[in-house]
Amino acid sequence: MEYGAPRYLSGYPNDGVTMVDQETLEAKVVMTTDANKEYLKFMNEMWNLGYLDKEVFMQKDDQYKAKIASGRVIGVYDQRWGIVDSLNALEKIGKDDRNLVAFPVTIDSAEREYYRGPYAIVMQGISITTSCKDPEGAFRFLDRMAADDIQKLAIWGIEGEDYTLVDGKFTRTAEQWNNSFDLEYTRAQGSNDVFNNFPRRERTDNETYAKFDDGNWCNPSMDPEYADLRYKDYEKQILKDYNIKTLNDFFAPAYPARYQPGWAVRQQLPQDSAEYISIDKALAIANEWHAKITQAPPGDFETLWEQYQAELTAVPGLAEYEAEATRLTQESAKYYGD
Amino acid sequence: MKALSTQGQTGQGARRLGKKKSFMRLAYEQRQLLVLCIPFLLFVLVFNYLPVVGWTMAFQNFSPAKGIFGSDFVGMANFVEAFNDTNFLNAIRNTLSTSFLKIIFSFFSAILLAVMLNEVRIIAFKRTVQTISYLPYFVSWVVASNIVYMVLSPSDGIINILLMKMGLISEGVPFMGEPKYFYMIIALSNVWKNVGWNAIIYLSAMTGIDQELYEAAAVDGAGRIRRILAVTIPCIMPTIKIMLVLQIGHLMNAGFEHVYLLSNPSNISASRTIDVYVYTYAMKGGRLSYGTAIGIFNSTVSIALIMISNWVSKKIDGYGIF
């Protein structure tokens, strides 16, 4: 809300609290950008026209979810995982015509949208300690874990039990598909999330990396059959009406990562540094001012925006954060190939 | 004990010694009671005095990895930062206003309810009212705050619907969305939730009043109101005063969950109390030192407030709680 919406809407990828210029790789804190001003201006207009829910800044998360689950909500700006419980509830009571489907919304001047980013799954991961007696052996073990046959075992399961090879293609019966959706079954089988902390082939749109050498999908969710099983009837109807294969097709294809995503920058700073703390403060300020500015009479917009910016400028370390984020982003671009 | 015995040697020997002996004998006679006290002394020591060691964090840039003894010493920097932050000053103002209103309202409503219940002669009715009024006390603020939200909702809250049906307003008032209503919402929701419970203490004080006093007053021609003012209120005065002194000690503490759960971006300029401030600015970011510094400030003011109110109470009629 404080930074995600204006950044996505004006056509920038997910870089946390910063907006990274795609050409110069310069990072700016979203709250201080013109994009944010434009966004708030729009919100303010919508508020004064009465198009926004009057409780938009008052409700708690559960009240918001309950509202969506009641089927009275025509549209929201959110990420699916945040409201998925409500959408499931709507499905359960059969109000399919009230359910929500995602579209990539941007402002008119945005050149393209970056809603779908490179897949980044943050797990604890695995590390080799300095006191390891045989670091090379440990590394060879991890390397082995990343090999195709192990990956097939980890992601697809045991051949003959969880899938069968038909003309070199991985196929699953309906029962095998259902088993694969059952977390308890896959755990008992020793596949899937058991391997989460080891190197694994993640889902990606890039076909070169999305398939094993034998041409099978690394991730079963890329299989068209998977979509067919997972989509509900009303979703299939939408797909048919819009003549697309998956709901993802509404969006531009995932962009390739060219630099370290901006949301990772903050984790690299010491937690007691002024830069790190400045973001917490800026977010708290934004939280308050977004509500204040949106609900203000249109005439007050400019003065309130000035006051908001003045408060942000007064936060120590915010400018330094931008400089540091820019430096780290540009530095990281060297290590990301095309 | 050593100090006593050396004093005993320097003079006034006999009397001191006698005193010491009687103390020892008294302690011996009450040994079972003293042993029973040990767990509670330990409890107070461990949970109330030992944590004070943590106050050193306020003067450091504390990092859990380095520990209390290894962290960098920064002097008063954390306090300086807090008092230069307009949001913190705003938080002090909100805390004082909120808890002041809370104390006033909960205090008078509880006494009023207790007095009224005391006058009810139909036991069944009295019991019913008492049960209903203290039931909300057992509901957690998480649930209670949701009820407050629902009741005050501008679109389907009962209050707005009633006001609209009565023609007093033309469209729903966003009670939770405007800072100006916030203090009153806190004060009144606190009354709703706690009045029954708070009244119990006064009711129990009233059961101790000698019935002959009422009879004597009635013989002298005192009516209901007169009897309440001349007998009931003076008799529960010590209780009232203790409760007031105790509550003034909580003036710097507006109640975290209550305020935090009812706060939202719209009313934050009124709902940012010290607790909420510490939570958003210090705890969320893991800034333990900053949070501790504010905690010290809070405790110091609270202790001062208790001292002052106790002193005032003693001055007025000689009763104090310590």
XYZ file of C-alpha atoms in Angstrom:
660
model
C 0.000 0.000 0.000
C 2.707 2.478 0.953
C 5.001 1.626 -1.931
C 3.916 -1.465 -3.857
C 0.879 0.020 -5.548
C 2.431 3.206 -6.983
C 5.492 1.275 -8.124
C 3.628 -1.500 -9.949
C 1.005 0.877 -11.326
C 3.566 3.098 -12.965
C 5.221 0.112 -14.571
C 8.178 -0.769 -12.397
C 9.249 -4.221 -11.209
C 9.173 -5.416 -7.618
C 12.114 -3.674 -5.985
C 10.789 -3.347 -2.465
C 10.565 0.179 -1.157
C 12.613 1.473 -4.068
C 11.762 2.109 -7.696
C 14.677 1.192 -9.940
C 15.060 3.047 -13.198
C 15.317 0.312 -15.804
C 17.936 2.134 -17.888
C 20.240 3.804 -15.394
C 19.512 1.342 -12.571
C 19.097 4.263 -10.211
C 17.078 3.452 -7.132
C 14.629 5.953 -5.642
C 12.472 5.502 -2.559
C 8.933 5.112 -3.919
C 7.354 7.444 -1.356
C 9.245 10.442 -2.721
C 8.596 9.863 -6.422
C 6.242 11.599 -8.827
C 4.637 8.209 -9.378
C 3.512 8.238 -5.776
C 2.124 11.744 -6.165
C 0.187 10.722 -9.236
C -1.100 7.656 -7.427
C -2.259 9.649 -4.422
C -3.855 12.233 -6.690
C -5.827 9.454 -8.330
C -6.791 7.948 -4.964
C -7.882 11.375 -3.772
C -10.085 11.851 -6.834
C -11.609 8.404 -6.447
C -12.273 9.102 -2.764
C -13.978 12.381 -3.477
C -16.066 10.841 -6.240
C -17.162 8.214 -3.720
C -15.737 5.237 -5.611
C -13.554 4.048 -2.756
C -14.872 2.060 0.158
C -15.387 4.494 3.029
C -13.696 2.036 5.356
C -10.606 1.572 3.220
C -8.244 3.050 5.811
C -10.178 1.886 8.838
C -10.666 -1.801 8.360
C -8.366 -4.441 9.706
C -7.139 -7.226 7.524
C -9.773 -9.697 8.686
C -12.600 -7.244 8.094
C -11.253 -6.602 4.611
C -11.110 -10.326 3.907
C -14.594 -10.846 5.301
C -15.888 -8.134 3.007
C -14.413 -9.809 -0.056
C -15.710 -13.193 1.072
C -19.221 -11.735 1.259
C -19.126 -11.129 -2.487
C -19.985 -7.428 -2.191
C -16.615 -6.232 -3.470
C -16.294 -5.343 -7.124
C -12.550 -4.959 -7.272
C -9.457 -4.743 -5.110
C -5.831 -3.913 -5.652
C -3.939 -6.665 -3.927
C -1.896 -9.771 -4.413
C -3.757 -13.034 -4.637
C -2.029 -14.690 -1.702
C -3.280 -11.908 0.544
C -6.944 -12.563 -0.161
C -6.904 -16.184 -1.249
C -8.910 -17.307 1.797
C -11.737 -14.994 0.810
C -11.681 -16.155 -2.792
C -11.798 -19.772 -1.671
C -14.732 -18.926 0.569
C -16.561 -17.408 -2.405
C -15.936 -20.580 -4.385
C -17.221 -22.681 -1.525
C -20.561 -20.869 -1.383
C -20.814 -21.011 -5.148
C -20.692 -17.281 -5.823
C -18.447 -17.803 -8.825
C -19.819 -14.739 -10.575
C -18.561 -12.635 -7.655
C -15.054 -14.013 -7.626
C -12.051 -11.946 -8.604
C -9.580 -12.472 -11.417
C -6.307 -10.601 -11.682
C -5.544 -8.068 -14.403
C -2.350 -6.075 -14.825
C -3.386 -2.489 -14.171
C -1.049 0.393 -14.945
C -1.320 4.115 -15.472
C -1.596 5.271 -19.083
C 1.957 6.537 -19.370
C 3.526 3.275 -18.244
C 5.398 1.612 -21.090
C 4.970 -1.941 -19.841
C 4.037 -3.767 -16.728
C 6.283 -5.828 -14.503
C 3.785 -7.660 -12.363
C 5.271 -11.056 -13.046
C 8.835 -11.140 -11.852
C 11.490 -13.794 -11.775
C 10.481 -16.555 -9.382
C 12.206 -16.030 -6.114
C 11.525 -18.531 -3.401
C 13.214 -17.575 -0.190
C 14.049 -20.646 1.828
C 16.497 -21.025 4.655
C 18.896 -22.615 2.245
C 21.972 -24.588 3.085
C 25.455 -23.438 3.869
C 28.804 -25.086 4.442
C 30.431 -23.905 7.655
C 34.077 -22.937 7.927
C 34.653 -25.805 10.335
C 33.451 -28.373 7.789
C 36.037 -31.175 7.612
C 35.496 -31.831 3.928
C 34.036 -28.761 2.218
C 34.659 -30.183 -1.234
C 32.849 -33.379 -0.376
C 29.958 -31.354 0.994
C 29.841 -29.331 -2.171
C 29.950 -32.441 -4.319
C 26.974 -33.713 -2.338
C 25.013 -30.511 -3.054
C 26.045 -30.725 -6.699
C 24.745 -34.278 -6.837
C 21.477 -33.125 -5.270
C 21.062 -30.693 -8.156
C 21.454 -33.367 -10.810
C 18.499 -34.131 -13.078
C 17.681 -37.609 -11.747
C 17.593 -36.369 -8.139
C 15.524 -33.371 -9.146
C 13.000 -35.613 -10.890
C 12.786 -37.686 -7.740
C 12.416 -34.616 -5.579
C 9.855 -32.753 -7.661
C 7.925 -35.427 -9.556
C 8.365 -38.372 -7.191
C 9.087 -42.039 -7.829
C 8.691 -43.267 -11.395
C 5.940 -45.840 -11.704
C 4.346 -44.697 -8.457
C 3.937 -40.956 -8.877
C 4.261 -40.663 -12.634
C 4.899 -42.899 -15.664
C 7.026 -42.382 -18.716
C 4.931 -42.557 -21.884
C 7.010 -42.065 -25.029
C 9.594 -40.236 -22.936
C 6.976 -37.884 -21.503
C 6.079 -37.668 -17.824
C 2.409 -38.489 -17.396
C 0.225 -38.751 -14.350
C -3.126 -40.399 -13.917
C -5.880 -38.465 -12.183
C -5.105 -40.352 -8.999
C -1.413 -39.547 -9.226
C -2.228 -35.874 -9.749
C -4.481 -35.889 -6.731
C -1.795 -37.584 -4.687
C 0.660 -34.898 -5.702
C -1.659 -32.178 -4.336
C -1.828 -33.974 -1.007
C 0.932 -32.652 1.211
C 0.777 -35.625 3.536
C 1.140 -38.077 0.687
C 4.127 -36.292 -0.826
C 5.799 -36.086 2.542
C 5.289 -39.781 3.137
C 6.623 -40.417 -0.346
C 9.665 -38.306 0.498
C 9.291 -35.815 -2.309
C 8.333 -32.156 -2.717
C 8.822 -29.893 0.312
C 11.161 -32.372 1.950
C 13.762 -31.070 -0.492
C 12.967 -27.390 -0.129
C 16.274 -26.516 1.464
C 18.369 -28.266 -1.135
C 19.170 -26.800 -4.520
C 16.131 -27.270 -6.704
C 14.832 -26.346 -10.132
C 12.294 -23.633 -9.517
C 9.403 -22.768 -11.788
C 10.349 -20.312 -14.479
C 8.853 -19.039 -17.728
C 12.141 -19.395 -19.518
C 11.827 -22.670 -21.450
C 15.569 -23.264 -21.481
C 15.586 -23.551 -17.715
C 12.050 -24.809 -17.197
C 12.727 -28.226 -18.784
C 15.002 -31.146 -18.051
C 17.402 -32.238 -20.742
C 14.890 -34.861 -21.886
C 12.329 -32.153 -22.582
C 10.051 -32.756 -19.610
C 8.922 -29.883 -17.422
C 10.962 -29.501 -14.265
C 7.886 -28.403 -12.440
C 4.615 -30.314 -12.826
C 2.691 -27.036 -12.565
C 3.961 -26.162 -16.049
C 2.153 -29.192 -17.457
C -1.067 -28.152 -19.266
C -2.851 -30.995 -17.492
C -2.010 -29.378 -14.188
C -3.774 -26.160 -15.159
C -6.719 -28.163 -16.371
C -7.005 -29.912 -13.012
C -6.400 -26.878 -10.869
C -8.672 -24.348 -12.579
C -12.252 -24.260 -11.401
C -15.106 -24.337 -13.898
C -15.699 -20.602 -13.813
C -12.011 -19.978 -14.363
C -12.026 -22.313 -17.360
C -14.978 -20.351 -18.702
C -12.944 -17.145 -18.402
C -10.027 -18.777 -20.182
C -12.358 -19.862 -22.982
C -14.010 -16.460 -23.273
C -10.741 -14.592 -23.428
C -9.179 -17.287 -25.576
C -6.101 -17.772 -23.383
C -4.474 -20.825 -21.850
C -3.741 -19.735 -18.306
C -4.794 -16.794 -16.201
C -1.164 -15.720 -16.257
C -1.599 -14.878 -19.921
C -3.329 -11.636 -18.961
C 0.081 -10.484 -17.808
C 3.238 -9.778 -19.658
C 5.695 -12.689 -19.475
C 7.930 -12.672 -16.423
C 10.863 -10.365 -17.005
C 14.334 -11.812 -16.643
C 16.344 -10.700 -13.642
C 18.989 -8.193 -14.673
C 20.051 -7.119 -11.219
C 19.504 -8.083 -7.618
C 15.877 -7.274 -6.714
C 15.537 -4.087 -4.676
C 13.781 -5.810 -1.801
C 16.973 -7.683 -1.038
C 18.957 -4.479 -0.513
C 17.670 -3.794 2.945
C 18.687 -7.208 4.244
C 22.285 -6.370 3.388
C 22.352 -3.333 5.684
C 23.113 -3.579 9.396
C 19.861 -3.432 11.370
C 21.075 -0.590 13.576
C 22.211 1.629 10.702
C 20.409 4.911 10.083
C 19.602 3.744 6.547
C 17.862 0.608 7.770
C 15.875 2.458 10.436
C 14.953 5.256 8.028
C 12.812 2.862 5.986
C 10.758 1.835 9.018
C 10.178 5.475 9.824
C 9.357 6.407 6.237
C 6.840 3.571 6.027
C 5.124 4.669 9.226
C 4.932 8.218 7.866
C 3.598 6.998 4.527
C 1.010 4.868 6.261
C -0.381 7.905 8.016
C -0.130 10.364 5.127
C -1.598 8.103 2.466
C -4.749 7.942 4.567
C -4.696 11.664 5.257
C -4.087 12.744 1.667
C -6.548 10.329 0.086
C -9.372 11.431 2.357
C -8.667 15.146 2.015
C -10.759 17.605 -0.018
C -9.244 17.982 -3.527
C -8.169 21.568 -2.821
C -5.859 20.520 0.012
C -3.981 17.961 -2.042
C -0.924 20.036 -2.963
C -0.320 21.441 0.529
C -0.704 18.027 2.133
C 1.642 16.463 -0.392
C 4.233 19.139 0.396
C 3.890 18.465 4.127
C 4.201 14.725 3.536
C 7.365 15.192 1.505
C 8.792 17.570 4.105
C 8.307 14.929 6.788
C 9.994 12.310 4.638
C 12.953 14.605 3.942
C 13.390 15.064 7.676
C 13.924 11.320 8.188
C 17.659 10.838 8.735
C 19.267 8.270 6.486
C 16.625 8.082 3.756
C 18.761 9.817 1.117
C 21.692 7.610 2.127
C 19.479 4.572 1.688
C 18.728 5.597 -1.897
C 22.422 6.077 -2.621
C 23.270 2.712 -1.075
C 20.465 0.934 -2.939
C 21.636 2.455 -6.219
C 25.199 1.385 -5.532
C 24.223 -2.196 -4.632
C 21.858 -2.491 -7.593
C 24.391 -1.281 -10.120
C 27.061 -3.437 -8.533
C 24.827 -6.530 -8.713
C 24.013 -5.975 -12.406
C 27.550 -7.117 -13.220
C 26.784 -10.584 -11.915
C 23.469 -11.058 -13.702
C 23.869 -12.217 -17.277
C 21.357 -11.510 -20.013
C 21.946 -7.796 61.950
C 25.663 -7.128 62.101
C 24.998 -3.400 62.201
C 22.659 -3.940 65.087
C 25.141 -5.920 67.128
C 27.973 -3.410 66.627
C 25.647 -0.678 67.734
C 24.784 -2.792 70.691
C 28.422 -2.852 71.744
C 28.896 0.909 71.460
C 26.246 1.770 73.986
C 22.628 1.589 75.000
C 23.403 -2.080 75.067
C 20.618 -3.612 77.003
C 17.734 -2.055 75.131
C 19.117 -2.794 71.685
C 19.915 -6.326 72.626
C 16.468 -6.836 73.966
C 15.013 -5.545 70.718
C 17.201 -7.770 68.654
C 16.257 -10.764 70.680
C 12.583 -10.049 70.352
C 12.983 -9.666 66.575
C 14.736 -12.996 66.407
C 12.143 -14.628 68.577
C 9.368 -13.140 66.493
C 11.016 -14.393 63.338
C 11.392 -17.819 64.866
C 7.783 -17.897 65.978
C 6.634 -16.950 62.477
C 9.154 -19.133 60.636
C 6.478 -21.012 58.693
C 5.015 -17.743 57.458
C 8.421 -16.417 56.493
C 9.178 -19.546 54.501
C 5.848 -19.135 52.745
C 6.898 -15.607 51.729
C 10.077 -16.737 49.991
C 8.504 -17.717 46.643
C 6.769 -14.351 46.399
C 9.903 -12.440 47.291
C 11.764 -14.398 44.636
C 8.977 -13.706 42.154
C 9.184 -9.970 42.725
C 12.959 -10.076 42.638
C 13.171 -12.065 39.408
C 10.347 -10.457 37.484
C 10.303 -6.886 38.834
C 13.835 -6.049 39.955
C 16.129 -8.206 37.857
C 14.821 -6.813 34.529
C 15.973 -3.380 35.653
C 19.474 -4.556 34.758
C 18.212 -4.440 31.184
C 17.855 -0.685 31.506
C 21.510 -0.416 30.568
C 20.340 -1.219 27.031
C 18.811 2.235 26.841
C 22.257 3.788 26.937
C 23.718 1.430 24.396
C 23.302 0.589 20.779
C 22.231 -2.880 21.873
C 22.760 -5.791 19.571
C 21.687 -9.249 20.761
C 24.818 -10.777 19.275
C 27.138 -8.641 21.413
C 25.017 -8.829 24.563
C 24.537 -6.267 27.322
C 28.207 -6.149 28.234
C 29.577 -6.001 24.704
C 27.275 -3.480 23.013
C 28.479 0.021 22.170
C 27.760 2.704 24.717
C 25.921 5.672 23.200
C 24.955 7.718 26.268
C 21.684 9.606 26.024
C 21.411 9.333 22.213
C 18.249 7.231 22.362
C 16.513 9.726 24.643
C 17.605 12.635 22.457
C 16.207 10.881 19.407
C 12.867 10.253 21.115
C 12.414 13.820 22.258
C 13.336 15.186 18.842
C 10.680 13.052 17.204
C 7.375 14.910 16.793
C 5.607 11.572 16.645
C 6.862 10.719 20.124
C 5.609 14.017 21.520
C 2.320 13.319 19.792
C 2.367 9.882 21.453
C 2.830 11.403 24.925
C -0.097 13.717 24.347
C -2.291 10.891 23.097
C -1.322 8.637 25.986
C -2.119 11.241 28.607
C -5.427 12.259 27.027
C -6.546 8.705 26.413
C -5.740 7.396 29.856
C -7.037 10.504 31.589
C -10.402 10.044 29.897
C -10.242 6.327 30.546
C -9.668 6.859 34.287
C -12.363 9.510 34.653
C -14.987 7.523 32.807
C -14.250 4.074 34.191
C -13.925 5.481 37.697
C -17.228 7.297 37.877
C -19.156 4.717 35.886
C -17.990 1.920 38.182
C -18.946 3.803 41.351
C -22.283 4.785 39.857
C -23.072 1.227 38.821
C -22.020 -0.102 42.241
C -24.176 2.436 44.071
C -27.167 1.688 41.887
C -26.775 -2.071 42.251
C -26.471 -1.615 45.982
C -29.858 0.073 46.075
C -31.603 -2.678 44.122
C -33.630 -4.827 46.482
C -34.673 -7.580 44.057
C -31.789 -10.018 44.313
C -32.500 -11.817 41.010
C -32.469 -8.558 39.073
C -29.302 -7.427 40.800
C -27.516 -10.669 40.001
C -28.613 -10.567 36.356
C -27.437 -7.000 35.851
C -24.165 -7.755 37.550
C -23.484 -10.819 35.419
C -24.367 -9.086 32.180
C -22.296 -6.047 33.016
C -19.143 -7.935 33.849
C -19.305 -10.517 31.064
C -17.481 -8.301 28.510
C -14.560 -8.170 30.934
C -13.752 -11.788 30.082
C -13.727 -11.175 26.338
C -10.278 -10.382 24.987
C -9.692 -7.035 23.299
C -9.080 -8.816 20.015
C -12.715 -9.863 19.941
C -14.002 -6.769 21.707
C -12.286 -4.420 19.249
C -13.940 -6.225 16.362
C -17.293 -5.694 18.038
C -16.460 -1.996 18.427
C -15.563 -1.821 14.750
C -18.777 -3.497 13.710
C -20.962 -1.340 15.908
C -19.329 1.862 14.631
C -19.027 0.903 10.963
C -20.239 3.741 8.697
C -21.995 1.396 6.271
C -23.646 -1.241 8.448
C -22.906 -0.332 12.062
C -25.877 -0.217 14.407
C -25.014 3.262 15.726
C -24.958 4.836 12.283
C -28.105 3.005 11.234
C -29.917 4.241 14.348
C -28.742 7.821 13.842
C -29.806 7.719 10.210
C -33.204 6.230 11.023
C -33.727 9.008 13.538
C -32.850 11.498 10.834
C -29.964 13.015 12.781
C -27.423 12.378 10.035
C -27.824 11.861 6.313
C -24.889 9.501 5.748
C -22.797 7.214 7.956
C -20.200 8.863 10.154
C -16.821 7.119 9.939
C -16.294 7.059 13.719
C -13.174 4.920 13.532
C -11.727 6.964 10.700
C -11.556 10.354 12.340
C -8.984 11.219 14.989
C -11.385 13.541 16.811
C -13.659 10.688 17.886
C -10.870 8.373 18.943
C -10.338 9.399 22.578
C -14.024 9.073 23.343
C -14.277 5.719 21.599
C -11.453 4.403 23.763
C -12.965 5.835 26.946
C -16.469 4.532 26.257
C -15.456 1.118 24.960
C -13.357 0.778 28.094
C -16.407 1.564 30.215
C -18.476 -0.994 28.330
C -15.862 -3.703 28.801
C -14.702 -3.056 32.357
C -17.477 -1.326 34.259
C -19.008 -4.487 35.703
C -15.690 -5.815 36.875
C -14.579 -2.521 38.384
C -17.877 -2.196 40.201
C -17.316 -5.483 42.055
C -14.623 -3.914 44.227
C -16.903 -1.073 45.284
C -19.818 -3.451 45.801
C -17.747 -5.586 48.106
C -16.683 -2.488 50.016
C -20.383 -1.630 50.378
C -21.280 -5.017 51.869
C -18.989 -4.078 54.752
C -21.055 -1.022 55.646
C -22.890 -1.375 58.953
C -26.634 -1.550 58.215
C -27.313 0.379 61.422
C -25.869 3.464 59.776
C -28.582 3.302 57.116
C -31.249 2.743 59.755
C -29.984 5.660 61.801
C -29.967 7.872 58.727
C -33.497 6.778 57.866
C -34.677 7.575 61.382
C -33.153 11.034 60.987
C -35.331 11.478 57.930
C -32.755 10.894 55.193
C -34.154 9.858 51.819
C -32.532 7.491 49.339
C -30.220 10.057 47.755
C -29.300 11.512 51.132
C -28.417 8.042 52.469
C -26.203 7.359 49.455
C -24.374 10.649 49.832
C -24.076 10.585 53.606
C -23.485 6.889 54.281
C -22.507 4.834 51.241
C -20.023 7.213 49.621
C -18.124 8.184 52.812
C -17.896 4.534 53.844
C -16.307 3.429 50.564
C -14.082 6.497 50.373
C -10.868 4.666 51.391
C -11.458 2.118 48.615
C -12.171 4.880 46.113
C -8.964 6.603 47.030
C -6.803 3.505 46.782
C -8.275 2.730 43.382
C -7.653 6.284 42.217
C -4.035 6.334 43.364
C -3.424 2.989 41.685
C -5.020 4.145 38.451
C -3.051 7.370 38.379
C 0.036 5.191 38.413
C -1.220 3.791 35.118
C -1.695 7.207 33.566
C 1.288 6.667 31.286
C -0.094 3.341 30.172
C -3.175 3.664 27.989
C -3.421 -0.090 27.440
C -1.617 -1.534 24.449
C -4.006 -4.015 22.826
C -7.013 -1.834 23.363
C -5.546 1.174 21.563
C -3.475 -0.739 19.040
C -6.347 -2.905 17.860
C -8.579 0.117 17.375
C -5.910 2.214 15.673
C -5.699 2.483 11.912
C -3.894 4.719 9.400
C -6.823 7.109 9.390
C -6.887 7.869 13.100
C -3.221 7.284 13.881
C -2.634 10.918 14.853
C -4.919 10.309 17.842
C -4.278 6.611 18.398
C -0.489 6.718 18.472
C 0.026 6.222 22.199
C 3.433 5.526 23.715
C 2.849 1.775 23.593
C 1.801 1.885 19.963
C 4.764 4.131 19.204
C 7.208 1.746 20.865
C 5.668 -1.169 18.999
C 5.797 0.423 15.542
C 9.049 2.319 15.790
C 11.145 0.194 18.120
C 9.889 -3.378 18.372
C 8.953 -3.971 14.737
C 12.416 -2.910 13.653
C 14.107 -4.812 16.487
C 15.408 -1.593 18.101
C 15.483 -2.819 21.669
C 17.600 0.076 22.949
C 15.208 2.703 21.689
C 12.231 0.848 23.138
C 13.979 0.525 26.498
C 14.815 4.232 26.592
C 11.150 5.090 26.141
C 10.239 2.439 28.713
C 12.523 4.109 31.275
C 10.966 7.475 30.613
C 7.555 5.899 31.028
C 8.398 4.174 34.321
C 10.002 7.283 35.789
C 6.968 9.400 35.086
C 4.662 6.665 36.408
C 6.568 6.383 39.697
C 6.523 10.150 40.081
C 2.782 10.215 39.436
C 2.095 7.557 42.062
C 4.267 9.389 44.610
C 2.500 12.661 43.958
C -1.008 11.235 44.104
C -0.208 9.316 47.261
C 1.243 12.455 48.844
C -1.830 14.454 47.879
C -4.100 11.764 49.280
C -2.188 11.778 52.585
C -2.335 15.560 52.774
C -6.083 15.653 52.318
C -7.121 13.282 55.090
C -4.176 11.281 56.267
C -4.829 8.062 54.318
C -2.271 6.876 51.830
C -1.397 3.481 50.474
C 2.220 3.731 51.594
